[in-house]
Coordinates of C-alpha atoms in Angstrom, one line a residue:
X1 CA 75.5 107.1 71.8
X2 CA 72.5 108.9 70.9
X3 CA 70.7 105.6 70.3
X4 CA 71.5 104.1 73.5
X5 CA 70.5 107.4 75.2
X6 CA 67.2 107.0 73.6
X7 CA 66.6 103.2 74.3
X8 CA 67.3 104.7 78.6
X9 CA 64.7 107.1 78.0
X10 CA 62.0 105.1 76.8
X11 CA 62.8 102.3 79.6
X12 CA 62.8 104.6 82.1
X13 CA 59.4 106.0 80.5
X14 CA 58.4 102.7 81.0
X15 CA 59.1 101.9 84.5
X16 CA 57.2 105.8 85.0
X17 CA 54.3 104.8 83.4
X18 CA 54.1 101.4 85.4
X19 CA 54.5 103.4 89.0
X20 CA 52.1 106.0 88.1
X21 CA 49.1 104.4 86.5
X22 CA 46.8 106.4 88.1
X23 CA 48.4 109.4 87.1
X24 CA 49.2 108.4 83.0
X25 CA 45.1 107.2 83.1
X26 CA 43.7 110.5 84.3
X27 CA 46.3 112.1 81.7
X28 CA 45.5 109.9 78.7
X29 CA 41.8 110.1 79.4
X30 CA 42.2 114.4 79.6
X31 CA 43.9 114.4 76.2
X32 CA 41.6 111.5 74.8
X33 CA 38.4 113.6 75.6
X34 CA 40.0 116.5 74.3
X35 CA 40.5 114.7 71.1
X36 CA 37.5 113.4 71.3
X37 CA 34.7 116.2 72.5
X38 CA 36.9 119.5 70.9
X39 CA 39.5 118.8 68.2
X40 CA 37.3 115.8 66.1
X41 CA 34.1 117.5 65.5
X42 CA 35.9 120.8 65.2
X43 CA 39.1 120.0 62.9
X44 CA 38.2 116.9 60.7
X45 CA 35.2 118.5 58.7
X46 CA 38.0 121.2 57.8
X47 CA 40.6 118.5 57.1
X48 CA 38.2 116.5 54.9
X49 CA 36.9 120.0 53.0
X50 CA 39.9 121.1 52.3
X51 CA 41.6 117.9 50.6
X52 CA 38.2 117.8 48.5
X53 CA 39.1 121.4 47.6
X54 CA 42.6 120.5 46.7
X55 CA 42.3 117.6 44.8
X56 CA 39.3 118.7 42.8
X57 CA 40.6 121.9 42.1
X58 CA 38.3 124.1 43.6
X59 CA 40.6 125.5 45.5
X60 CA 42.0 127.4 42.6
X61 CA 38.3 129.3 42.4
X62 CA 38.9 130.6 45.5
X63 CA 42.6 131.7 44.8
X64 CA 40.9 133.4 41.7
X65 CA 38.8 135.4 44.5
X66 CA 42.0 136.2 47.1
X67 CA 45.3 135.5 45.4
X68 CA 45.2 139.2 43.5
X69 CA 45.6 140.3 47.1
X70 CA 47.6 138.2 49.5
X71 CA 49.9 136.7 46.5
X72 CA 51.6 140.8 46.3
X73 CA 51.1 141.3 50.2
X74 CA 52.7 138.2 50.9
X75 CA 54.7 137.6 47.5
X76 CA 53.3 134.3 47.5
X77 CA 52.2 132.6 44.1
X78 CA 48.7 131.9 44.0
X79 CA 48.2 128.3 45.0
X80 CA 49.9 129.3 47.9
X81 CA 47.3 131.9 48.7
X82 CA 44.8 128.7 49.8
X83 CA 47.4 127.5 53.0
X84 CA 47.3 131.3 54.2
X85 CA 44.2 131.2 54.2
X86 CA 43.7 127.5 55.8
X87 CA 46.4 128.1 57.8
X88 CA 44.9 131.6 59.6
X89 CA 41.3 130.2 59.9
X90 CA 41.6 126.6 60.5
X91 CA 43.9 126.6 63.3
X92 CA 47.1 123.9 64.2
X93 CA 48.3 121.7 61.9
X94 CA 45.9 123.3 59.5
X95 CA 48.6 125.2 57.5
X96 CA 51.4 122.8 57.8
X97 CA 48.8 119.9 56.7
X98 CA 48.3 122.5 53.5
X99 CA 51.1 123.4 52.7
X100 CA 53.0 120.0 52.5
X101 CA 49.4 118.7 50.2
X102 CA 50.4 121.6 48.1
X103 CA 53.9 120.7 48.0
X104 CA 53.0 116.8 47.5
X105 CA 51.0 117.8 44.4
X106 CA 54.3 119.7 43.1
X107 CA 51.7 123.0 43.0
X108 CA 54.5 124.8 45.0
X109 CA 58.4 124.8 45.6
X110 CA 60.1 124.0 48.4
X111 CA 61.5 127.5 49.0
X112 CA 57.7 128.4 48.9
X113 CA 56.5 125.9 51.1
X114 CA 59.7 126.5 53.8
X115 CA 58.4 130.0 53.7
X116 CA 54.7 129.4 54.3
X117 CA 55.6 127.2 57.1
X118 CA 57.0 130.0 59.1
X119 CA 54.1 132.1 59.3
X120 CA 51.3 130.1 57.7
X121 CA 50.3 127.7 60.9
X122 CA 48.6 128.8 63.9
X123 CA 45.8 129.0 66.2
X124 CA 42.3 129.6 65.1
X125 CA 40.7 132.4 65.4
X126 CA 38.2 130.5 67.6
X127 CA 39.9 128.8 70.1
X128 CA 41.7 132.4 70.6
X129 CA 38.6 134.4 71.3
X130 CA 36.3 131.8 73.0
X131 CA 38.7 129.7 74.9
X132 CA 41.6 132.1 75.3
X133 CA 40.1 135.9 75.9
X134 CA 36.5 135.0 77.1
X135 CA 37.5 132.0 78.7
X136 CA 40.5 133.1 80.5
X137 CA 40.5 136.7 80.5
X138 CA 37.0 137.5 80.4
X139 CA 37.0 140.4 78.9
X140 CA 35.3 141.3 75.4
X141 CA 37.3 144.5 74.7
X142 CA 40.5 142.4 74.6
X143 CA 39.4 140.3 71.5
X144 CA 40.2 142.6 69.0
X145 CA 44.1 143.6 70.3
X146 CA 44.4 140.1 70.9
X147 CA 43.5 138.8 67.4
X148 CA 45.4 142.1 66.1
X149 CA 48.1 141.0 67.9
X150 CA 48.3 137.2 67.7
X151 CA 47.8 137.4 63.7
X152 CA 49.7 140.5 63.1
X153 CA 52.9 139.7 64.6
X154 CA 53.5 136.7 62.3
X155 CA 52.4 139.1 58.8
X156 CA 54.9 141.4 60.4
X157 CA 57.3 138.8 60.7
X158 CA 57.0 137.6 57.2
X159 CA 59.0 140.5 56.0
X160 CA 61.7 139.5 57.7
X161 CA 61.6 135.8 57.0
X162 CA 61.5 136.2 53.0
X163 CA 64.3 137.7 52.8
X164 CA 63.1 139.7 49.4
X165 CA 62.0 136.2 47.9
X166 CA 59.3 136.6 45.7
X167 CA 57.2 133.2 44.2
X168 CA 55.2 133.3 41.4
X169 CA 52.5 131.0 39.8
X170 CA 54.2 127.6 40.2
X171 CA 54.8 125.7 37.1
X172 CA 54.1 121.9 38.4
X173 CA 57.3 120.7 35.7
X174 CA 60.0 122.7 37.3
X175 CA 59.1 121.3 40.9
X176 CA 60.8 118.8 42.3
X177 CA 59.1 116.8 45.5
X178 CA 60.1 113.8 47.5
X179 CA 57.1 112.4 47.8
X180 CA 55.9 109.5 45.9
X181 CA 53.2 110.9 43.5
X182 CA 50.4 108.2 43.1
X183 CA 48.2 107.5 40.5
X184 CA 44.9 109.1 42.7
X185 CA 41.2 109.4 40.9
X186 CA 40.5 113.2 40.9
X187 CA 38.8 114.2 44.1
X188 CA 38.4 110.9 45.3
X189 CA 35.9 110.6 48.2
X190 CA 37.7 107.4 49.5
X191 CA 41.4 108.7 49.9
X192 CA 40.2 112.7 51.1
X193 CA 38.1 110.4 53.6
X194 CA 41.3 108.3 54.5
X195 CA 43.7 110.9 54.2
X196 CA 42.0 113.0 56.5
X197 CA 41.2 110.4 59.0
X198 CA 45.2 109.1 59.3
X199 CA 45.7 113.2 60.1
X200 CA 42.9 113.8 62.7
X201 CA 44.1 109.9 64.6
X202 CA 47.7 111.4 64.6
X203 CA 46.7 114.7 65.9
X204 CA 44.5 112.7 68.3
X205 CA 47.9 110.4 69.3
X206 CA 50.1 113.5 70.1
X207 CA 47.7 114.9 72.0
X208 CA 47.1 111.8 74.8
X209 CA 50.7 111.8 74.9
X210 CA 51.7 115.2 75.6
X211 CA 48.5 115.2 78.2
X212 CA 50.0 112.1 79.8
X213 CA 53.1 114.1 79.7
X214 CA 51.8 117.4 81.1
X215 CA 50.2 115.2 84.2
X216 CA 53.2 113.2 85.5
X217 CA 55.4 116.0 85.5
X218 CA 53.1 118.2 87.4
X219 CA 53.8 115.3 90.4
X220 CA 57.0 116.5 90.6
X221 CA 57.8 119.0 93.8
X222 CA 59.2 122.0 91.1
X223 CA 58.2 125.2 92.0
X224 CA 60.4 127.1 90.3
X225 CA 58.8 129.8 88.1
X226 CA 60.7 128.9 84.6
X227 CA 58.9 125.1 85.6
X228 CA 55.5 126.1 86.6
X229 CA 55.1 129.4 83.7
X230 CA 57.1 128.2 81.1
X231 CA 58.1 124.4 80.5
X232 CA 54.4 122.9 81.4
X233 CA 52.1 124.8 80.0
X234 CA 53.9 124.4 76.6
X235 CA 54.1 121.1 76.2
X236 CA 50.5 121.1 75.2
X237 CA 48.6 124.2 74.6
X238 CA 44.7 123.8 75.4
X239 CA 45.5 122.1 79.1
X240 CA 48.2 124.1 79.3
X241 CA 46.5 127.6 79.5
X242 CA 44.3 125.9 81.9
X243 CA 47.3 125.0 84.1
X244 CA 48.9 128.9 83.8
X245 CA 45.4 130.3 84.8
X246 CA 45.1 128.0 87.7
X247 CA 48.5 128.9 88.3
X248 CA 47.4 132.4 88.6
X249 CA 44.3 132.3 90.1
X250 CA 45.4 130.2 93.2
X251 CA 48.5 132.7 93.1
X252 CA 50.9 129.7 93.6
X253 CA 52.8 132.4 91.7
X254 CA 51.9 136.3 91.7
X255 CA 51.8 137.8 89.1
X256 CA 50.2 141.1 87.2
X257 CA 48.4 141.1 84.7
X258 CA 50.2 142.3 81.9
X259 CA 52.9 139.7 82.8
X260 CA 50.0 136.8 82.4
X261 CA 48.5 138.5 79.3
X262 CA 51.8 138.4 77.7
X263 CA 52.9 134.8 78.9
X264 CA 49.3 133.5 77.4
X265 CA 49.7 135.0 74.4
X266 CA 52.8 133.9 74.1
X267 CA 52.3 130.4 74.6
X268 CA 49.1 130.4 72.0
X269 CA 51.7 132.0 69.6
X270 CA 53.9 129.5 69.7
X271 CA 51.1 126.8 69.7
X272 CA 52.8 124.2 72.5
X273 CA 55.3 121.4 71.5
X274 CA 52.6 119.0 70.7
X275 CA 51.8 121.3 68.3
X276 CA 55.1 121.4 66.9
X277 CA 55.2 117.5 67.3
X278 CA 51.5 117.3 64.8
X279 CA 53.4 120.0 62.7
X280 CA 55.6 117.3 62.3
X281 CA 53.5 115.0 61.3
X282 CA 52.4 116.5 58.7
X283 CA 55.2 117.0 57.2
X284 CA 57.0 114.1 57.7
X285 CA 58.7 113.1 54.5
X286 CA 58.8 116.6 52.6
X287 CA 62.1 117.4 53.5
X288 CA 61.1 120.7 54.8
X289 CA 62.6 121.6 58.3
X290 CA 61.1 121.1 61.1
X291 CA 64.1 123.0 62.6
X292 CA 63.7 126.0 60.8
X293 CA 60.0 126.1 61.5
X294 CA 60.4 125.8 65.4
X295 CA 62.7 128.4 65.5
X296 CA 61.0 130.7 63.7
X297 CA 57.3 129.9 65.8
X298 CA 59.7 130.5 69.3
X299 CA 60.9 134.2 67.3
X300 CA 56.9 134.8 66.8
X301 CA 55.9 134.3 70.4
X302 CA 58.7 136.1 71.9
X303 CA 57.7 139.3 70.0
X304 CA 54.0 138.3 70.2
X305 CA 54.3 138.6 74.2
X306 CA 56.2 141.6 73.3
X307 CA 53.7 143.3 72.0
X308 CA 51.2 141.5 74.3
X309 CA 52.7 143.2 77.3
X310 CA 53.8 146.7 75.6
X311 CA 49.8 146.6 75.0
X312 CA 48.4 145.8 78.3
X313 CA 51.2 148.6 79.9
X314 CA 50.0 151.6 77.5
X315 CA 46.5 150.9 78.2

């Protein structure tokens, strides 16, 4: 049933696509250039450095630096410690691209890895100050509530999420992994090249699509506020703050401010569903749940806008 419910879907997709060309071109082309111009130049030098760094090892020097610190915050062992740090610089699927390498090389458990999914993935700090609170808000005093915010709500979360789990210095023999472990030269130019490009062309292939997405269904005569505040602009994150501010700005839907500070925060907590979809990617073939993970993003951006809103009120 579920099959044949799929195989309608992607024929009526299909028909979509061929009655709206116009419509899936400007879309594909919005996401292409923002594959192309923003998330190439600015994510694959990180994706590429960081695979050198695990699979030479260097990594661990680092941990040797950090890992006294965030390993007893966080009770996290300390190869761990390297996807929190990824994972709050780097920006989406940063952390999740991390944390399954560490997984793949059998440096971390499952349990581990489940648990650094849940609060180890999010948006750059970047993209958050430039895009989000000069961009959109335009206002330099917000940036440092925001990034307290945005970043402290999932550390405050991760209390709650471990559960009194505590992971020590994984010992590679007592980990089990689905993956298939090839025979790889250490640090091997060729496969961190390769490895890193099949992630950046996948991010890059979610991204058109969501765009393409995001731009048919704004054709469609919904102005209900769930529609225009909610559903769109988080199917993809980047054009869908821009759609919520334009939203706003042509007052199609009035609104304070406090209630739009919250909702963007929100929505850049959560990260978008083609997020979530790259996420998925990433992890493909772990066997660590993609379930588990959404829900616990959708539990950080509800109490991020929260605390976005009870912010903005007391001030």
């Amino acid at each position: 049933m579920k099959n044949h419910f799929f195989q309608f879907f992607l024929i009526l997709c299909f028909f979509v696509m061929l009655l709206f060309p116009s419509e899936v071109f400007e879309g594909a082309k919005s996401g292409l250039l923002l594959w192309f111009l923003t998330v190439l130049p600015t994510l694959f030098p990180f994706l590429l450095i960081s695979r050198l760094l695990l699979d030479s090892c260097a990594c661990s020097l680092l941990n040797k630096l950090l890992a006294p610190v965030i390993s007893r915050l966080f009770s996290i062992s300390a190869q761990g410690s390297f996807a929190f740090i990824v994972g709050f610089l780097c920006g989406y699927p940063m952390g999740a691209k991390i944390t399954a390498d560490l997984f793949h090389a059998r440096q971390i458990s499952k349990a581990e890895a489940s648990y650094l999914l849940s609060f180890c993935n999010n948006t750059s700090p970047a993209f958050l100050i430039h895009y989000i609170v000069l961009g959109y808000f335009q206002n330099p005093r917000l940036i440092f509530p925001s990034v307290l915010i945005l970043y402290g709500t999932p550390i405050l979360l991760t209390f709650f999420f471990r559960i009194k789990k505590h992971f020590a210095s994984s010992n590679t023999t007592d980990i089990t992994s689905p993956f298939t472990i090839s025979k790889i030269p250490s640090c091997s130019l060729d496969f961190c090249l390769m490895d890193s490009s099949e992630a950046i062309v996948k991010i890059g292939g979610y991204i058109i699509l969501f765009s393409v997405i995001l731009n048919l269904l704004q054709k469609l005569p919904i102005s209900h506020p769930f529609y225009q505040l909610f559903l769109l602009p988080s199917l993809e994150l980047t054009n869908g703050c821009a759609l919520l501010n334009k939203t706003i700005t042509a007052q199609t839907i009035p609104l304070s401010f406090p209630i739009y500070y919250s909702l963007c925060m929100g929505h850049t907590a959560f990260g978008g569903w083609c997020a979530l979809f790259q996420t998925g990617s990433m992890i493909n073939g772990s066997g660590l749940s993609l379930n588990s993970y959404a829900r616990k993003k959708l539990v950080t951006a509800l109490v991020t806008s929260l605390f976005a809103y009870l912010y903005i009120r007391s001030t």
